[in-house]
C-alpha positions as a Markdown table, in Angstrom:
| # | Residue | x | y | z |
|---|---|---|---|---|
| 1 | Met | -1.6 | 13.2 | -11.5 |
| 2 | Leu | 1.7 | 14.0 | -9.7 |
| 3 | Gln | 1.6 | 15.1 | -6.1 |
| 4 | Val | 4.3 | 15.9 | -3.6 |
| 5 | Phe | 3.8 | 14.4 | -0.1 |
| 6 | Pro | 1.2 | 16.8 | 1.6 |
| 7 | Phe | 3.3 | 18.8 | 4.0 |
| 8 | Asn | 0.5 | 21.3 | 4.8 |
| 9 | Gln | -1.7 | 18.5 | 6.2 |
| 10 | Leu | 0.7 | 17.4 | 8.9 |
| 11 | Val | -0.7 | 19.7 | 11.6 |
| 12 | Asn | -4.2 | 19.5 | 12.9 |
| 13 | Pro | -5.3 | 23.0 | 14.2 |
| 14 | Ser | -8.0 | 21.5 | 16.4 |
| 15 | Leu | -5.7 | 19.4 | 18.6 |
| 16 | Asp | -7.2 | 18.5 | 22.0 |
| 17 | Leu | -5.2 | 19.7 | 24.9 |
| 18 | Ser | -5.3 | 16.4 | 26.7 |
| 19 | Leu | -1.9 | 15.0 | 27.5 |
| 20 | Lys | -2.2 | 12.3 | 24.9 |
| 21 | Arg | -3.1 | 14.8 | 22.2 |
| 22 | Val | -0.3 | 17.2 | 23.2 |
| 23 | Ala | 2.2 | 14.3 | 22.9 |
| 24 | Glu | 0.8 | 13.5 | 19.5 |
| 25 | Ser | 1.1 | 17.1 | 18.4 |
| 26 | Phe | 4.8 | 17.3 | 19.4 |
| 27 | Ser | 5.4 | 14.2 | 17.3 |
| 28 | Val | 3.6 | 15.7 | 14.3 |
| 29 | Ile | 5.4 | 19.0 | 14.6 |
| 30 | Ala | 8.7 | 17.2 | 14.7 |
| 31 | Gln | 7.8 | 15.3 | 11.5 |
| 32 | Arg | 6.7 | 18.5 | 9.8 |
| 33 | Gln | 9.9 | 20.3 | 10.7 |
| 34 | Lys | 12.0 | 17.4 | 9.4 |
| 35 | Leu | 10.2 | 17.6 | 6.1 |
| 36 | Leu | 10.4 | 21.4 | 5.9 |
| 37 | Asn | 14.1 | 21.3 | 6.7 |
| 38 | Ser | 14.6 | 18.9 | 3.8 |
| 39 | Leu | 13.1 | 21.5 | 1.4 |
| 40 | Ser | 15.8 | 24.0 | 2.3 |
| 41 | Asn | 18.5 | 21.7 | 1.0 |
| 42 | Ser | 19.8 | 22.6 | -2.4 |
| 43 | Asn | 19.6 | 19.0 | -3.7 |
| 44 | Val | 15.8 | 18.9 | -3.3 |
| 45 | Arg | 14.6 | 22.4 | -4.4 |
| 46 | Trp | 13.5 | 20.9 | -7.6 |
| 47 | Val | 10.6 | 19.2 | -5.7 |
| 48 | Asn | 9.0 | 22.6 | -5.1 |
| 49 | Asn | 8.2 | 22.7 | -8.9 |
| 50 | Ile | 6.4 | 19.3 | -8.8 |
| 51 | Arg | 3.0 | 19.8 | -7.2 |
| 52 | Thr | -0.4 | 18.7 | -8.4 |
| 53 | Tyr | -0.8 | 20.1 | -11.9 |
| 54 | Asn | -4.1 | 20.2 | -13.8 |
| 55 | Thr | -2.8 | 21.0 | -17.2 |
| 56 | Lys | -1.1 | 18.7 | -19.6 |
| 57 | Val | 1.8 | 21.1 | -20.2 |
| 58 | Asn | 2.7 | 21.4 | -16.5 |
| 59 | Gln | 2.4 | 17.6 | -16.0 |
| 60 | Glu | 4.8 | 17.0 | -18.9 |
| 61 | Lys | 7.2 | 19.6 | -17.4 |
| 62 | Ala | 7.0 | 17.9 | -14.0 |
| 63 | Ile | 7.8 | 14.5 | -15.6 |
| 64 | Ser | 10.7 | 16.1 | -17.5 |
| 65 | Asn | 12.1 | 17.5 | -14.2 |
| 66 | Ile | 11.9 | 14.0 | -12.6 |
| 67 | Ala | 13.7 | 12.4 | -15.5 |
| 68 | Arg | 16.4 | 15.0 | -15.5 |
| 69 | Tyr | 16.9 | 14.6 | -11.8 |
| 70 | Ile | 17.2 | 10.8 | -12.1 |
| 71 | Lys | 19.8 | 11.3 | -14.8 |
| 72 | Glu | 21.8 | 14.1 | -13.3 |
| 73 | His | 22.0 | 12.4 | -9.8 |
| 74 | Asn | 22.5 | 8.9 | -11.2 |
| 75 | Cys | 19.7 | 7.5 | -9.2 |
| 76 | Lys | 20.0 | 3.7 | -8.9 |
| 77 | Asn | 18.1 | 3.1 | -5.7 |
| 78 | Ile | 14.6 | 4.4 | -6.3 |
| 79 | Val | 11.9 | 3.2 | -3.8 |
| 80 | Val | 8.3 | 3.2 | -5.0 |
| 81 | Leu | 5.4 | 3.2 | -2.6 |
| 82 | Ser | 2.2 | 2.2 | -4.3 |
| 83 | Gly | -1.4 | 1.9 | -3.2 |
| 84 | Ala | -4.8 | 1.1 | -4.5 |
| 85 | Gly | -5.0 | 4.2 | -6.7 |
| 86 | Ile | -2.6 | 2.7 | -9.3 |
| 87 | Ser | -5.0 | -0.1 | -9.9 |
| 88 | Thr | -8.2 | 1.8 | -10.4 |
| 89 | Asn | -7.7 | 2.0 | -14.2 |
| 90 | Ala | -7.7 | -1.8 | -14.1 |
| 91 | Asn | -11.3 | -1.5 | -12.8 |
| 92 | Ile | -10.2 | -2.5 | -9.3 |
| 93 | Pro | -11.9 | 0.0 | -6.8 |
| 94 | Asp | -9.8 | 1.7 | -4.2 |
| 95 | Phe | -11.0 | 1.8 | -0.6 |
| 96 | Arg | -12.0 | 5.3 | 0.3 |
| 97 | Thr | -13.4 | 7.1 | -2.8 |
| 98 | Pro | -17.0 | 8.1 | -2.0 |
| 99 | Gly | -19.5 | 6.2 | -4.2 |
| 100 | Thr | -17.0 | 4.0 | -6.0 |
| 101 | Gly | -14.6 | 2.8 | -3.3 |
| 102 | Leu | -14.9 | -0.6 | -1.8 |
| 103 | Tyr | -15.9 | 0.7 | 1.6 |
| 104 | Ser | -18.9 | 2.5 | 0.1 |
| 105 | Arg | -20.2 | -0.7 | -1.5 |
| 106 | Leu | -20.5 | -2.9 | 1.5 |
| 107 | Ser | -23.9 | -1.9 | 3.0 |
| 108 | Lys | -25.5 | -5.2 | 1.9 |
| 109 | Tyr | -23.3 | -7.1 | 4.3 |
| 110 | Asp | -24.6 | -5.2 | 7.4 |
| 111 | Leu | -21.1 | -4.8 | 8.8 |
| 112 | Pro | -20.4 | -3.0 | 12.1 |
| 113 | Ser | -18.1 | -0.7 | 10.0 |
| 114 | Pro | -16.7 | -0.9 | 6.4 |
| 115 | Gln | -13.3 | -1.8 | 7.8 |
| 116 | Ser | -14.8 | -4.9 | 9.5 |
| 117 | Ile | -14.5 | -6.8 | 6.2 |
| 118 | Phe | -10.7 | -6.7 | 6.8 |
| 119 | Asp | -10.8 | -7.2 | 10.6 |
| 120 | Ile | -9.4 | -10.4 | 11.9 |
| 121 | Val | -11.7 | -10.6 | 15.0 |
| 122 | Tyr | -14.8 | -10.1 | 12.7 |
| 123 | Tyr | -13.4 | -12.7 | 10.2 |
| 124 | Arg | -13.2 | -15.3 | 12.9 |
| 125 | His | -16.8 | -14.7 | 13.7 |
| 126 | Asn | -18.1 | -14.3 | 10.2 |
| 127 | Pro | -15.9 | -14.8 | 7.1 |
| 128 | Asn | -18.7 | -14.6 | 4.6 |
| 129 | Pro | -18.4 | -10.9 | 3.6 |
| 130 | Phe | -14.7 | -11.2 | 2.9 |
| 131 | Cys | -15.2 | -14.5 | 1.0 |
| 132 | His | -17.6 | -12.7 | -1.4 |
| 133 | Ile | -14.8 | -10.1 | -2.1 |
| 134 | Ala | -12.3 | -12.9 | -2.5 |
| 135 | Lys | -14.4 | -14.7 | -5.1 |
| 136 | Glu | -14.6 | -11.5 | -7.1 |
| 137 | His | -10.7 | -11.3 | -7.0 |
| 138 | Tyr | -10.5 | -14.8 | -8.4 |
| 139 | Thr | -13.2 | -14.6 | -11.1 |
| 140 | Lys | -12.1 | -11.3 | -12.8 |
| 141 | Asp | -9.1 | -11.1 | -15.1 |
| 142 | Tyr | -7.6 | -7.8 | -14.1 |
| 143 | Lys | -4.8 | -6.4 | -16.3 |
| 144 | Pro | -1.9 | -4.3 | -15.2 |
| 145 | Thr | -2.0 | -0.5 | -15.8 |
| 146 | Leu | 0.6 | 1.7 | -17.3 |
| 147 | Thr | 1.7 | 2.6 | -13.8 |
| 148 | His | 2.5 | -1.0 | -13.1 |
| 149 | Tyr | 4.6 | -1.2 | -16.3 |
| 150 | Phe | 6.3 | 2.1 | -15.3 |
| 151 | Ile | 7.5 | 0.4 | -12.1 |
| 152 | Arg | 8.8 | -2.6 | -14.1 |
| 153 | Leu | 10.5 | -0.1 | -16.5 |
| 154 | Leu | 12.5 | 1.3 | -13.6 |
| 155 | Ala | 13.6 | -2.2 | -12.7 |
| 156 | Asp | 14.5 | -3.0 | -16.3 |
| 157 | His | 16.8 | 0.0 | -16.4 |
| 158 | Gly | 18.4 | -0.8 | -13.1 |
| 159 | Leu | 16.9 | 2.1 | -11.3 |
| 160 | Leu | 14.5 | 0.4 | -8.9 |
| 161 | Leu | 15.6 | -0.7 | -5.5 |
| 162 | Arg | 12.2 | -1.8 | -4.2 |
| 163 | Asn | 8.5 | -1.5 | -4.7 |
| 164 | Phe | 6.7 | -1.4 | -1.3 |
| 165 | Thr | 3.1 | -2.0 | -2.2 |
| 166 | Gln | -0.1 | -1.9 | -0.2 |
| 167 | Asn | -1.9 | -3.8 | -3.0 |
| 168 | Ile | -3.0 | -7.4 | -2.8 |
| 169 | Asp | -4.2 | -7.7 | -6.5 |
| 170 | Gly | -0.9 | -9.2 | -7.8 |
| 171 | Leu | -0.7 | -6.8 | -10.8 |
| 172 | Glu | 2.9 | -6.0 | -10.2 |
| 173 | Glu | 3.8 | -9.7 | -10.9 |
| 174 | Lys | 1.4 | -9.7 | -13.9 |
| 175 | Ala | 3.3 | -6.7 | -15.3 |
| 176 | Gly | 6.5 | -8.8 | -15.2 |
| 177 | Leu | 8.1 | -7.2 | -12.2 |
| 178 | Pro | 10.4 | -9.8 | -10.6 |
| 179 | Asp | 9.5 | -10.9 | -7.0 |
| 180 | Lys | 12.8 | -9.7 | -5.7 |
| 181 | Tyr | 11.8 | -6.1 | -6.2 |
| 182 | Ile | 8.4 | -6.4 | -4.4 |
| 183 | Ile | 7.6 | -6.1 | -0.8 |
| 184 | His | 3.9 | -6.9 | -0.1 |
| 185 | Ala | 3.4 | -4.7 | 2.9 |
| 186 | His | -0.1 | -5.8 | 3.4 |
| 187 | Gly | 0.4 | -9.4 | 2.4 |
| 188 | Thr | -0.6 | -11.6 | -0.6 |
| 189 | Tyr | -3.1 | -14.2 | -1.8 |
| 190 | Lys | -0.3 | -16.5 | -2.7 |
| 191 | Thr | -0.6 | -18.5 | 0.6 |
| 192 | Ala | -3.2 | -19.0 | 3.3 |
| 193 | His | -3.2 | -20.1 | 6.9 |
| 194 | Cys | -5.8 | -21.2 | 9.4 |
| 195 | Ala | -6.8 | -18.1 | 11.3 |
| 196 | Gly | -9.2 | -19.7 | 13.8 |
| 197 | Asn | -12.8 | -18.9 | 14.7 |
| 198 | Lys | -14.7 | -17.3 | 17.5 |
| 199 | Leu | -13.7 | -20.1 | 19.8 |
| 200 | Gly | -9.9 | -19.6 | 19.3 |
| 201 | Arg | -7.0 | -18.6 | 17.2 |
| 202 | Gly | -6.7 | -21.8 | 15.2 |
| 203 | Cys | -3.9 | -24.2 | 14.4 |
| 204 | Gly | -2.0 | -22.0 | 11.9 |
| 205 | Lys | -1.8 | -24.7 | 9.3 |
| 206 | Glu | -0.7 | -23.5 | 5.8 |
| 207 | Tyr | -2.8 | -23.9 | 2.7 |
| 208 | Ser | -2.1 | -23.2 | -0.9 |
| 209 | Gln | -3.8 | -20.4 | -2.9 |
| 210 | Glu | -5.3 | -23.2 | -5.1 |
| 211 | Trp | -7.0 | -24.7 | -2.0 |
| 212 | Phe | -8.5 | -21.4 | -0.9 |
| 213 | Lys | -9.4 | -20.4 | -4.4 |
| 214 | Asp | -11.3 | -23.6 | -4.9 |
| 215 | Lys | -13.4 | -22.9 | -1.8 |
| 216 | Met | -14.2 | -19.4 | -3.0 |
| 217 | Leu | -15.3 | -20.4 | -6.5 |
| 218 | Lys | -17.6 | -23.0 | -5.0 |
| 219 | Met | -18.7 | -20.5 | -2.3 |
| 220 | Lys | -17.8 | -22.9 | 0.5 |
| 221 | Lys | -16.6 | -21.6 | 3.9 |
| 222 | Pro | -12.8 | -22.2 | 4.0 |
| 223 | Ile | -12.9 | -24.4 | 7.1 |
| 224 | Cys | -9.6 | -26.0 | 8.3 |
| 225 | Pro | -10.1 | -29.8 | 8.4 |
| 226 | Val | -7.5 | -30.0 | 11.2 |
| 227 | Cys | -9.1 | -27.7 | 13.8 |
| 228 | Gly | -12.3 | -26.3 | 12.3 |
| 229 | Gly | -11.0 | -22.7 | 12.2 |
| 230 | Tyr | -11.4 | -20.5 | 9.2 |
| 231 | Val | -8.6 | -20.4 | 6.6 |
| 232 | Lys | -7.6 | -16.9 | 5.5 |
| 233 | Pro | -5.2 | -15.8 | 2.7 |
| 234 | Asp | -2.1 | -14.2 | 4.0 |
| 235 | Ile | -3.2 | -10.6 | 3.4 |
| 236 | Val | -2.9 | -8.4 | 6.5 |
| 237 | Phe | -6.1 | -7.7 | 8.3 |
| 238 | Phe | -6.7 | -5.1 | 11.0 |
| 239 | Gly | -5.4 | -6.6 | 14.2 |
| 240 | Glu | -2.6 | -8.5 | 12.5 |
| 241 | Glu | 1.1 | -7.9 | 12.3 |
| 242 | Leu | 2.7 | -6.8 | 9.0 |
| 243 | Pro | 4.9 | -9.5 | 7.4 |
| 244 | Ile | 8.5 | -9.7 | 8.6 |
| 245 | Ser | 9.7 | -8.9 | 5.1 |
| 246 | Phe | 8.3 | -5.4 | 5.4 |
| 247 | Trp | 10.4 | -4.7 | 8.5 |
| 248 | Phe | 13.5 | -6.1 | 7.0 |
| 249 | Gly | 12.9 | -4.2 | 3.9 |
| 250 | Leu | 12.7 | -0.9 | 5.8 |
| 251 | Gln | 15.9 | -1.7 | 7.6 |
| 252 | Asp | 17.8 | -2.6 | 4.5 |
| 253 | Asp | 16.3 | -0.4 | 1.7 |
| 254 | Ile | 15.4 | 3.0 | 3.3 |
| 255 | Pro | 19.0 | 4.0 | 4.1 |
| 256 | Lys | 20.0 | 3.3 | 0.4 |
| 257 | Cys | 17.0 | 5.2 | -1.1 |
| 258 | Asp | 18.1 | 8.1 | -3.4 |
| 259 | Leu | 14.6 | 8.9 | -4.7 |
| 260 | Met | 11.1 | 8.0 | -3.3 |
| 261 | Ile | 8.1 | 8.0 | -5.6 |
| 262 | Ile | 4.7 | 7.7 | -4.0 |
| 263 | Met | 1.8 | 6.7 | -6.2 |
| 264 | Gly | -1.8 | 5.7 | -5.6 |
| 265 | Thr | -1.9 | 5.9 | -1.8 |
| 266 | Ser | -3.3 | 8.6 | 0.5 |
| 267 | Leu | -0.9 | 7.4 | 3.2 |
| 268 | Gln | -3.7 | 6.9 | 5.7 |
| 269 | Val | -2.7 | 3.5 | 7.2 |
| 270 | His | 0.3 | 3.1 | 9.5 |
| 271 | Pro | 3.0 | 2.0 | 9.6 |
| 272 | Phe | 3.1 | 2.2 | 5.8 |
| 273 | Ala | 2.1 | 5.9 | 5.9 |
| 274 | Ser | 5.2 | 6.7 | 8.0 |
| 275 | Ile | 7.8 | 5.4 | 5.4 |
| 276 | Pro | 8.3 | 8.8 | 3.7 |
| 277 | Asp | 9.4 | 10.3 | 7.1 |
| 278 | Gln | 12.2 | 7.7 | 7.4 |
| 279 | Val | 14.3 | 8.5 | 4.4 |
| 280 | Ser | 17.3 | 10.9 | 4.6 |
| 281 | Pro | 16.3 | 14.6 | 4.6 |
| 282 | Asn | 18.4 | 14.9 | 1.4 |
| 283 | Val | 16.2 | 12.4 | -0.5 |
| 284 | Pro | 13.4 | 13.8 | -2.6 |
| 285 | Arg | 9.9 | 12.4 | -2.0 |
| 286 | Leu | 7.5 | 12.7 | -4.9 |
């Protein structure tokens, strides 16, 4: 289903009148005005016709409009932002869907909150809940979806500049998308490092994916033999910085972007959620 970035959700009518909330509201209003100004530009009026459609006819019309825009404007620097929603058809749950999302299936771990499973402080105290999730990642043979192959198709035709992905499932690579097109905004399982334990931050020693995978399949705690800390794959937990490649990617790619396609993400987690605000006002965001 195709959806334009939700302009009408940018302002919260119940803003608190504290100084902090007032400052936040000014920021939100400024972002909203920037997006609304972009709609008045003749180059992006076509976006108004591409909303969320519930009929097959309208969806096909929207896709036709996109294809025509790419051809007429000779788009060669498309940036795709992708999230967990593009992998749900591969039977990988997203995070927030009630009843089926990952966060709704974690009660058996007695976590302080569902997000704690991806919290670096909690992991240093108790890595077990995350390790169960990691074992599932390694034991199931997930296949790419049509959406993953669509992103590869853009690359094959010389239209894709970059795919910024929040996903850690590796299905972009499985679909054959070359690494040079991918920025793993929230990290990857490809490498791992000692993240420490409740006594300290650890030594930071690097370990291979094979080393960590072996521990998960045997359900052994991934303990660093150097310092005794817990080893964690290089996916970004709450409380950790995003990889430097993400920031360099924003700096290099966003100024070149001539079309932004947003798929499978509700844009709830920052700074990833702020990327659509950073492109030129003349650039359509779908």
